Amino acid sequence: MRRDVFQAIADPTRREIINMIAHQHLHLNSVAEKFDISRPAISKHIKILTECGLVTIKQRGRHRYCEAKLDKLNEVSGWVEQYRKFWTQKLDALEIYLDELQRNHDKKPKKKKKPVTKKKK
């Protein structure tokens, strides 16, 4: 199965793993210790991240270290950007419309209210 970066970030555990190793290289056991799921489950998540190109594993002595390759996230950023532009245009149009409504409301002459008089008993 071909995996892509969107599949990698679809899972909250994988997003947390990316976040952890983005700040420091960790060996596999250190990553697994941070979660309340089994080590085989963490290994599966790391395998998916590796297949997606977001993580590489480097052997150093007895330990295998995870290193983040965040340049792959540019694909996600580019995809999100198209929607950011779309919503920015829509919100700008809404702001213009609301300003116009406010100006029209301010131009209308105010109706004078009749004073309330008390009836005599």
Short mmCIF file of N, CA, C and O in Angstrom, two decimals:
data_model
loop_
_atom_site.label_atom_id
_atom_site.label_comp_id
_atom_site.label_asym_id
_atom_site.label_seq_id
_atom_site.Cartn_x
_atom_site.Cartn_y
_atom_site.Cartn_z
N MET A 1 0.85 -1.18 0.00
CA MET A 1 0.00 0.00 0.00
C MET A 1 0.89 1.24 0.00
O MET A 1 1.81 1.34 0.79
N ARG A 2 0.60 2.18 -0.88
CA ARG A 2 1.33 3.44 -0.91
C ARG A 2 0.79 4.34 0.18
O ARG A 2 -0.39 4.53 0.32
N ARG A 3 1.69 4.87 0.95
CA ARG A 3 1.29 5.76 2.03
C ARG A 3 1.71 7.18 1.69
O ARG A 3 2.72 7.39 1.02
N ASP A 4 0.93 8.14 2.17
CA ASP A 4 1.30 9.54 1.94
C ASP A 4 1.28 10.30 3.26
O ASP A 4 0.88 9.79 4.30
N VAL A 5 1.74 11.53 3.19
CA VAL A 5 1.88 12.34 4.39
C VAL A 5 0.53 12.61 5.07
O VAL A 5 0.45 12.73 6.29
N PHE A 6 -0.54 12.66 4.30
CA PHE A 6 -1.86 12.89 4.88
C PHE A 6 -2.30 11.71 5.74
O PHE A 6 -2.93 11.88 6.77
N GLN A 7 -1.96 10.53 5.30
CA GLN A 7 -2.27 9.34 6.10
C GLN A 7 -1.45 9.37 7.40
O GLN A 7 -1.94 8.99 8.45
N ALA A 8 -0.24 9.85 7.30
CA ALA A 8 0.62 9.90 8.48
C ALA A 8 0.05 10.82 9.55
O ALA A 8 0.04 10.48 10.73
N ILE A 9 -0.43 11.98 9.14
CA ILE A 9 -0.92 12.94 10.14
C ILE A 9 -2.38 12.72 10.53
O ILE A 9 -2.89 13.42 11.40
N ALA A 10 -3.02 11.73 9.93
CA ALA A 10 -4.42 11.46 10.23
C ALA A 10 -4.61 10.91 11.64
O ALA A 10 -5.67 11.05 12.22
N ASP A 11 -3.59 10.31 12.19
CA ASP A 11 -3.71 9.67 13.50
C ASP A 11 -3.06 10.55 14.58
O ASP A 11 -1.93 11.00 14.41
N PRO A 12 -3.76 10.78 15.69
CA PRO A 12 -3.21 11.65 16.75
C PRO A 12 -1.92 11.11 17.38
O PRO A 12 -1.05 11.89 17.77
N THR A 13 -1.79 9.81 17.47
CA THR A 13 -0.57 9.23 18.03
C THR A 13 0.61 9.53 17.11
O THR A 13 1.69 9.93 17.58
N ARG A 14 0.41 9.40 15.82
CA ARG A 14 1.49 9.70 14.88
C ARG A 14 1.84 11.18 14.90
O ARG A 14 3.01 11.56 14.82
N ARG A 15 0.82 12.03 15.03
CA ARG A 15 1.10 13.47 15.12
C ARG A 15 1.94 13.77 16.36
O ARG A 15 2.87 14.58 16.32
N GLU A 16 1.63 13.11 17.46
CA GLU A 16 2.39 13.32 18.69
C GLU A 16 3.83 12.80 18.55
O GLU A 16 4.77 13.42 19.03
N ILE A 17 3.99 11.67 17.89
CA ILE A 17 5.34 11.14 17.65
C ILE A 17 6.14 12.14 16.82
O ILE A 17 7.30 12.44 17.14
N ILE A 18 5.54 12.67 15.77
CA ILE A 18 6.22 13.67 14.94
C ILE A 18 6.63 14.86 15.79
O ILE A 18 7.76 15.35 15.70
N ASN A 19 5.72 15.32 16.61
CA ASN A 19 6.00 16.47 17.48
C ASN A 19 7.17 16.18 18.42
O ASN A 19 8.04 17.02 18.62
N MET A 20 7.18 15.00 18.99
CA MET A 20 8.25 14.63 19.93
C MET A 20 9.61 14.60 19.25
O MET A 20 10.57 15.19 19.75
N ILE A 21 9.69 13.92 18.12
CA ILE A 21 11.00 13.76 17.50
C ILE A 21 11.40 14.97 16.67
O ILE A 21 12.55 15.08 16.24
N ALA A 22 10.49 15.90 16.46
CA ALA A 22 10.85 17.14 15.78
C ALA A 22 11.77 17.98 16.66
O ALA A 22 12.58 18.75 16.16
N HIS A 23 11.63 17.81 17.96
CA HIS A 23 12.41 18.61 18.90
C HIS A 23 13.72 17.94 19.32
O HIS A 23 14.65 18.61 19.74
N GLN A 24 13.75 16.62 19.26
CA GLN A 24 14.99 15.89 19.58
C GLN A 24 14.91 14.49 19.01
O GLN A 24 13.83 13.91 18.91
N HIS A 25 16.05 13.95 18.63
CA HIS A 25 16.09 12.58 18.14
C HIS A 25 15.93 11.66 19.34
O HIS A 25 16.59 11.84 20.36
N LEU A 26 15.05 10.70 19.22
CA LEU A 26 14.79 9.76 20.32
C LEU A 26 14.96 8.34 19.82
O LEU A 26 14.62 8.03 18.68
N HIS A 27 15.44 7.47 20.72
CA HIS A 27 15.49 6.07 20.31
C HIS A 27 14.10 5.47 20.47
O HIS A 27 13.25 6.01 21.18
N LEU A 28 13.89 4.37 19.80
CA LEU A 28 12.55 3.78 19.72
C LEU A 28 11.94 3.51 21.10
O LEU A 28 10.75 3.75 21.31
N ASN A 29 12.74 3.02 22.05
CA ASN A 29 12.21 2.76 23.38
C ASN A 29 11.76 4.03 24.08
O ASN A 29 10.75 4.04 24.79
N SER A 30 12.48 5.13 23.88
CA SER A 30 12.08 6.40 24.48
C SER A 30 10.75 6.88 23.93
O SER A 30 9.92 7.42 24.67
N VAL A 31 10.56 6.69 22.65
CA VAL A 31 9.28 7.07 22.05
C VAL A 31 8.16 6.22 22.65
O VAL A 31 7.14 6.74 23.08
N ALA A 32 8.37 4.91 22.71
CA ALA A 32 7.34 4.00 23.21
C ALA A 32 6.99 4.28 24.66
O ALA A 32 5.82 4.15 25.05
N GLU A 33 7.96 4.70 25.46
CA GLU A 33 7.71 4.96 26.88
C GLU A 33 6.78 6.14 27.12
O GLU A 33 6.17 6.25 28.17
N LYS A 34 6.64 7.00 26.15
CA LYS A 34 5.81 8.20 26.29
C LYS A 34 4.32 7.92 26.09
O LYS A 34 3.50 8.80 26.30
N PHE A 35 3.98 6.71 25.66
CA PHE A 35 2.60 6.39 25.32
C PHE A 35 2.08 5.22 26.16
O PHE A 35 2.85 4.39 26.61
N ASP A 36 0.77 5.19 26.33
CA ASP A 36 0.12 4.11 27.07
C ASP A 36 -0.39 3.02 26.13
O ASP A 36 -1.44 2.42 26.38
N ILE A 37 0.33 2.80 25.04
CA ILE A 37 -0.02 1.71 24.14
C ILE A 37 1.20 0.80 24.00
O ILE A 37 2.30 1.16 24.41
N SER A 38 0.98 -0.35 23.44
CA SER A 38 2.05 -1.35 23.37
C SER A 38 3.20 -0.90 22.47
O SER A 38 3.02 -0.08 21.56
N ARG A 39 4.35 -1.47 22.71
CA ARG A 39 5.52 -1.17 21.86
C ARG A 39 5.29 -1.62 20.42
O ARG A 39 5.67 -0.90 19.49
N PRO A 40 4.65 -2.79 20.19
CA PRO A 40 4.37 -3.15 18.79
C PRO A 40 3.47 -2.12 18.09
O PRO A 40 3.65 -1.86 16.90
N ALA A 41 2.53 -1.53 18.84
CA ALA A 41 1.66 -0.51 18.24
C ALA A 41 2.47 0.73 17.88
O ALA A 41 2.29 1.31 16.79
N ILE A 42 3.39 1.13 18.75
CA ILE A 42 4.26 2.27 18.46
C ILE A 42 5.15 1.95 17.25
O ILE A 42 5.34 2.80 16.37
N SER A 43 5.66 0.73 17.20
CA SER A 43 6.48 0.33 16.05
C SER A 43 5.70 0.43 14.75
O SER A 43 6.24 0.84 13.72
N LYS A 44 4.43 0.06 14.80
CA LYS A 44 3.60 0.15 13.60
C LYS A 44 3.42 1.61 13.19
O LYS A 44 3.51 1.94 12.00
N HIS A 45 3.18 2.49 14.16
CA HIS A 45 3.04 3.92 13.85
C HIS A 45 4.34 4.46 13.24
O HIS A 45 4.31 5.20 12.25
N ILE A 46 5.46 4.09 13.81
CA ILE A 46 6.75 4.56 13.31
C ILE A 46 7.01 4.01 11.91
O ILE A 46 7.54 4.71 11.05
N LYS A 47 6.59 2.78 11.67
CA LYS A 47 6.75 2.20 10.34
C LYS A 47 5.96 3.01 9.31
O LYS A 47 6.46 3.31 8.22
N ILE A 48 4.74 3.39 9.65
CA ILE A 48 3.92 4.20 8.75
C ILE A 48 4.58 5.56 8.51
O ILE A 48 4.67 6.03 7.38
N LEU A 49 5.09 6.17 9.58
CA LEU A 49 5.77 7.46 9.44
C LEU A 49 7.01 7.34 8.55
O LEU A 49 7.32 8.24 7.77
N THR A 50 7.70 6.22 8.68
CA THR A 50 8.88 5.97 7.86
C THR A 50 8.49 5.79 6.39
O THR A 50 9.11 6.35 5.49
N GLU A 51 7.43 5.01 6.14
CA GLU A 51 6.96 4.79 4.78
C GLU A 51 6.48 6.08 4.12
O GLU A 51 6.56 6.23 2.91
N CYS A 52 5.99 7.00 4.94
CA CYS A 52 5.51 8.29 4.42
C CYS A 52 6.65 9.29 4.24
O CYS A 52 6.44 10.37 3.70
N GLY A 53 7.82 8.95 4.72
CA GLY A 53 8.97 9.83 4.56
C GLY A 53 9.11 10.90 5.62
O GLY A 53 9.92 11.81 5.48
N LEU A 54 8.33 10.81 6.69
CA LEU A 54 8.40 11.81 7.76
C LEU A 54 9.41 11.45 8.85
O LEU A 54 9.78 12.29 9.65
N VAL A 55 9.84 10.20 8.87
CA VAL A 55 10.78 9.73 9.89
C VAL A 55 11.82 8.85 9.21
O VAL A 55 11.50 8.07 8.31
N THR A 56 13.05 8.99 9.67
CA THR A 56 14.08 8.03 9.28
C THR A 56 14.63 7.42 10.56
O THR A 56 14.61 8.04 11.63
N ILE A 57 15.08 6.18 10.44
CA ILE A 57 15.65 5.45 11.57
C ILE A 57 17.15 5.33 11.33
O ILE A 57 17.57 4.87 10.26
N LYS A 58 17.93 5.73 12.32
CA LYS A 58 19.39 5.64 12.22
C LYS A 58 19.89 4.76 13.37
O LYS A 58 19.49 4.94 14.52
N GLN A 59 20.75 3.84 13.02
CA GLN A 59 21.34 2.95 14.01
C GLN A 59 22.56 3.65 14.62
O GLN A 59 23.45 4.10 13.91
N ARG A 60 22.59 3.72 15.96
CA ARG A 60 23.75 4.27 16.67
C ARG A 60 24.04 3.33 17.83
O ARG A 60 23.30 3.31 18.82
N GLY A 61 25.07 2.57 17.68
CA GLY A 61 25.37 1.57 18.71
C GLY A 61 24.27 0.55 18.77
O GLY A 61 23.85 0.00 17.76
N ARG A 62 23.76 0.32 19.98
CA ARG A 62 22.68 -0.66 20.15
C ARG A 62 21.30 -0.08 19.87
O ARG A 62 20.33 -0.80 19.77
N HIS A 63 21.22 1.24 19.80
CA HIS A 63 19.91 1.88 19.68
C HIS A 63 19.61 2.33 18.26
O HIS A 63 20.49 2.68 17.51
N ARG A 64 18.31 2.33 17.99
CA ARG A 64 17.81 2.86 16.72
C ARG A 64 17.10 4.17 17.04
O ARG A 64 16.17 4.20 17.83
N TYR A 65 17.57 5.24 16.42
CA TYR A 65 17.03 6.57 16.70
C TYR A 65 16.10 7.04 15.60
O TYR A 65 16.35 6.82 14.41
N CYS A 66 15.04 7.72 16.01
CA CYS A 66 14.07 8.30 15.08
C CYS A 66 14.45 9.76 14.85
O CYS A 66 14.68 10.51 15.80
N GLU A 67 14.49 10.14 13.60
CA GLU A 67 14.74 11.53 13.23
C GLU A 67 13.61 12.00 12.33
O GLU A 67 13.20 11.30 11.41
N ALA A 68 13.11 13.20 12.61
CA ALA A 68 12.01 13.76 11.82
C ALA A 68 12.54 14.37 10.53
O ALA A 68 13.60 14.98 10.50
N LYS A 69 11.78 14.19 9.47
CA LYS A 69 12.05 14.79 8.17
C LYS A 69 10.83 15.65 7.82
O LYS A 69 9.93 15.22 7.11
N LEU A 70 10.80 16.84 8.38
CA LEU A 70 9.60 17.67 8.32
C LEU A 70 9.36 18.34 6.97
O LEU A 70 8.28 18.90 6.76
N ASP A 71 10.31 18.29 6.06
CA ASP A 71 10.11 18.91 4.76
C ASP A 71 8.92 18.29 4.01
O ASP A 71 8.29 18.94 3.19
N LYS A 72 8.60 17.05 4.33
CA LYS A 72 7.44 16.38 3.71
C LYS A 72 6.13 17.07 4.10
O LYS A 72 5.13 16.96 3.38
N LEU A 73 6.12 17.78 5.23
CA LEU A 73 4.90 18.46 5.67
C LEU A 73 4.57 19.66 4.77
O LEU A 73 3.47 20.20 4.85
N ASN A 74 5.50 20.07 3.92
CA ASN A 74 5.21 21.15 2.97
C ASN A 74 4.05 20.79 2.06
O ASN A 74 3.30 21.66 1.63
N GLU A 75 3.90 19.51 1.79
CA GLU A 75 2.77 19.05 0.96
C GLU A 75 1.45 19.37 1.65
O GLU A 75 0.50 19.84 1.02
N VAL A 76 1.40 19.16 2.95
CA VAL A 76 0.19 19.47 3.72
C VAL A 76 -0.02 20.98 3.76
O VAL A 76 -1.14 21.47 3.57
N SER A 77 1.04 21.71 3.99
CA SER A 77 0.96 23.17 4.04
C SER A 77 0.42 23.74 2.74
O SER A 77 -0.43 24.63 2.75
N GLY A 78 0.89 23.23 1.62
CA GLY A 78 0.42 23.69 0.32
C GLY A 78 -1.06 23.40 0.12
O GLY A 78 -1.81 24.23 -0.42
N TRP A 79 -1.49 22.24 0.56
CA TRP A 79 -2.89 21.86 0.42
C TRP A 79 -3.78 22.76 1.28
O TRP A 79 -4.83 23.22 0.84
N VAL A 80 -3.32 23.04 2.51
CA VAL A 80 -4.10 23.88 3.42
C VAL A 80 -4.14 25.33 2.91
O VAL A 80 -5.15 26.01 3.06
N GLU A 81 -3.06 25.77 2.30
CA GLU A 81 -2.96 27.15 1.83
C GLU A 81 -4.08 27.52 0.85
O GLU A 81 -4.60 28.62 0.90
N GLN A 82 -4.45 26.59 -0.03
CA GLN A 82 -5.52 26.90 -0.98
C GLN A 82 -6.83 27.20 -0.26
O GLN A 82 -7.60 28.06 -0.69
N TYR A 83 -7.07 26.54 0.85
CA TYR A 83 -8.30 26.78 1.61
C TYR A 83 -8.18 28.04 2.46
O TYR A 83 -9.16 28.74 2.70
N ARG A 84 -6.98 28.35 2.89
CA ARG A 84 -6.76 29.59 3.64
C ARG A 84 -7.09 30.78 2.74
O ARG A 84 -7.79 31.71 3.14
N LYS A 85 -6.64 30.73 1.48
CA LYS A 85 -6.94 31.80 0.53
C LYS A 85 -8.45 31.89 0.29
O LYS A 85 -9.02 32.98 0.26
N PHE A 86 -9.09 30.74 0.11
CA PHE A 86 -10.53 30.71 -0.12
C PHE A 86 -11.28 31.37 1.03
O PHE A 86 -12.12 32.25 0.82
N TRP A 87 -10.96 30.97 2.26
CA TRP A 87 -11.68 31.51 3.42
C TRP A 87 -11.33 32.96 3.69
O TRP A 87 -12.17 33.74 4.13
N THR A 88 -10.12 33.35 3.39
CA THR A 88 -9.75 34.76 3.54
C THR A 88 -10.59 35.62 2.61
O THR A 88 -11.11 36.67 3.01
N GLN A 89 -10.76 35.17 1.37
CA GLN A 89 -11.59 35.92 0.42
C GLN A 89 -13.04 35.99 0.90
O GLN A 89 -13.68 37.04 0.82
N LYS A 90 -13.56 34.87 1.40
CA LYS A 90 -14.95 34.86 1.86
C LYS A 90 -15.14 35.77 3.07
O LYS A 90 -16.12 36.49 3.16
N LEU A 91 -14.19 35.74 4.00
CA LEU A 91 -14.31 36.59 5.19
C LEU A 91 -14.13 38.06 4.84
O LEU A 91 -14.80 38.92 5.43
N ASP A 92 -13.27 38.37 3.88
CA ASP A 92 -13.13 39.75 3.42
C ASP A 92 -14.44 40.25 2.81
O ASP A 92 -14.87 41.38 3.06
N ALA A 93 -15.08 39.41 2.00
CA ALA A 93 -16.35 39.77 1.38
C ALA A 93 -17.43 39.97 2.45
O ALA A 93 -18.23 40.91 2.36
N LEU A 94 -17.42 39.14 3.45
CA LEU A 94 -18.39 39.29 4.54
C LEU A 94 -18.17 40.60 5.29
O LEU A 94 -19.12 41.30 5.61
N GLU A 95 -16.91 40.94 5.53
CA GLU A 95 -16.60 42.19 6.22
C GLU A 95 -17.10 43.39 5.41
O GLU A 95 -17.70 44.32 5.96
N ILE A 96 -16.89 43.38 4.11
CA ILE A 96 -17.37 44.46 3.24
C ILE A 96 -18.89 44.56 3.30
O ILE A 96 -19.45 45.65 3.42
N TYR A 97 -19.55 43.42 3.22
CA TYR A 97 -21.01 43.40 3.28
C TYR A 97 -21.52 43.94 4.61
O TYR A 97 -22.44 44.76 4.65
N LEU A 98 -20.91 43.52 5.72
CA LEU A 98 -21.36 44.00 7.03
C LEU A 98 -21.10 45.50 7.20
O LEU A 98 -21.92 46.21 7.79
N ASP A 99 -19.99 45.98 6.67
CA ASP A 99 -19.70 47.42 6.72
C ASP A 99 -20.76 48.20 5.94
O ASP A 99 -21.23 49.26 6.38
N GLU A 100 -21.14 47.66 4.79
CA GLU A 100 -22.17 48.30 3.97
C GLU A 100 -23.51 48.32 4.71
O GLU A 100 -24.21 49.34 4.71
N LEU A 101 -23.86 47.23 5.32
CA LEU A 101 -25.10 47.19 6.11
C LEU A 101 -25.07 48.22 7.22
O LEU A 101 -26.07 48.91 7.47
N GLN A 102 -23.94 48.33 7.89
CA GLN A 102 -23.81 49.28 8.99
C GLN A 102 -23.94 50.72 8.49
O GLN A 102 -24.63 51.54 9.10
N ARG A 103 -23.32 51.02 7.34
CA ARG A 103 -23.42 52.38 6.78
C ARG A 103 -24.86 52.69 6.40
O ARG A 103 -25.35 53.79 6.66
N ASN A 104 -25.55 51.73 5.78
CA ASN A 104 -26.95 51.95 5.40
C ASN A 104 -27.82 52.13 6.64
O ASN A 104 -28.74 52.95 6.64
N HIS A 105 -27.51 51.40 7.67
CA HIS A 105 -28.27 51.52 8.92
C HIS A 105 -28.05 52.88 9.55
O HIS A 105 -28.98 53.51 10.06
N ASP A 106 -26.82 53.37 9.50
CA ASP A 106 -26.49 54.67 10.10
C ASP A 106 -27.09 55.83 9.31
O ASP A 106 -27.35 56.88 9.86
N LYS A 107 -27.35 55.65 8.00
CA LYS A 107 -27.90 56.71 7.16
C LYS A 107 -29.39 56.89 7.34
O LYS A 107 -29.94 57.95 7.06
N LYS A 108 -30.08 55.85 7.76
CA LYS A 108 -31.54 55.93 7.89
C LYS A 108 -31.89 56.93 8.98
O LYS A 108 -31.28 56.93 10.05
N PRO A 109 -32.91 57.75 8.69
CA PRO A 109 -33.33 58.70 9.74
C PRO A 109 -33.96 57.92 10.89
O PRO A 109 -34.67 56.94 10.69
N LYS A 110 -33.68 58.40 12.04
CA LYS A 110 -34.21 57.75 13.24
C LYS A 110 -35.66 58.20 13.43
O LYS A 110 -35.97 59.39 13.33
N LYS A 111 -36.52 57.26 13.72
CA LYS A 111 -37.91 57.60 14.01
C LYS A 111 -37.99 58.06 15.45
O LYS A 111 -37.41 57.44 16.34
N LYS A 112 -38.72 59.15 15.62
CA LYS A 112 -38.89 59.65 16.98
C LYS A 112 -39.99 58.86 17.65
O LYS A 112 -41.04 58.60 17.07
N LYS A 113 -39.72 58.51 18.87
CA LYS A 113 -40.71 57.76 19.63
C LYS A 113 -41.64 58.75 20.32
O LYS A 113 -41.22 59.81 20.77
N LYS A 114 -42.89 58.37 20.40
CA LYS A 114 -43.85 59.19 21.11
C LYS A 114 -43.59 59.05 22.59
O LYS A 114 -43.33 57.95 23.07
N PRO A 115 -43.70 60.15 23.30
CA PRO A 115 -43.49 60.05 24.76
C PRO A 115 -44.61 59.24 25.38
O PRO A 115 -45.75 59.28 24.96
N VAL A 116 -44.26 58.50 26.37
CA VAL A 116 -45.23 57.67 27.08
C VAL A 116 -45.88 58.56 28.12
O VAL A 116 -45.20 59.20 28.94
N THR A 117 -47.21 58.63 28.09
CA THR A 117 -47.93 59.43 29.08
C THR A 117 -48.73 58.50 29.95
O THR A 117 -49.26 57.49 29.51
N LYS A 118 -48.80 58.87 31.18
CA LYS A 118 -49.56 58.06 32.12
C LYS A 118 -51.01 58.48 32.08
O LYS A 118 -51.34 59.66 31.99
N LYS A 119 -51.87 57.49 32.11
CA LYS A 119 -53.30 57.77 32.10
C LYS A 119 -53.73 58.10 33.53
O LYS A 119 -53.28 57.47 34.49
N LYS A 120 -54.59 59.07 33.61
CA LYS A 120 -55.12 59.43 34.91
C LYS A 120 -56.26 58.52 35.27
O LYS A 120 -57.06 58.14 34.44
N LYS A 121 -56.33 58.21 36.52
CA LYS A 121 -57.39 57.32 36.97
C LYS A 121 -58.58 58.08 37.43
O LYS A 121 -58.65 59.12 37.86
#
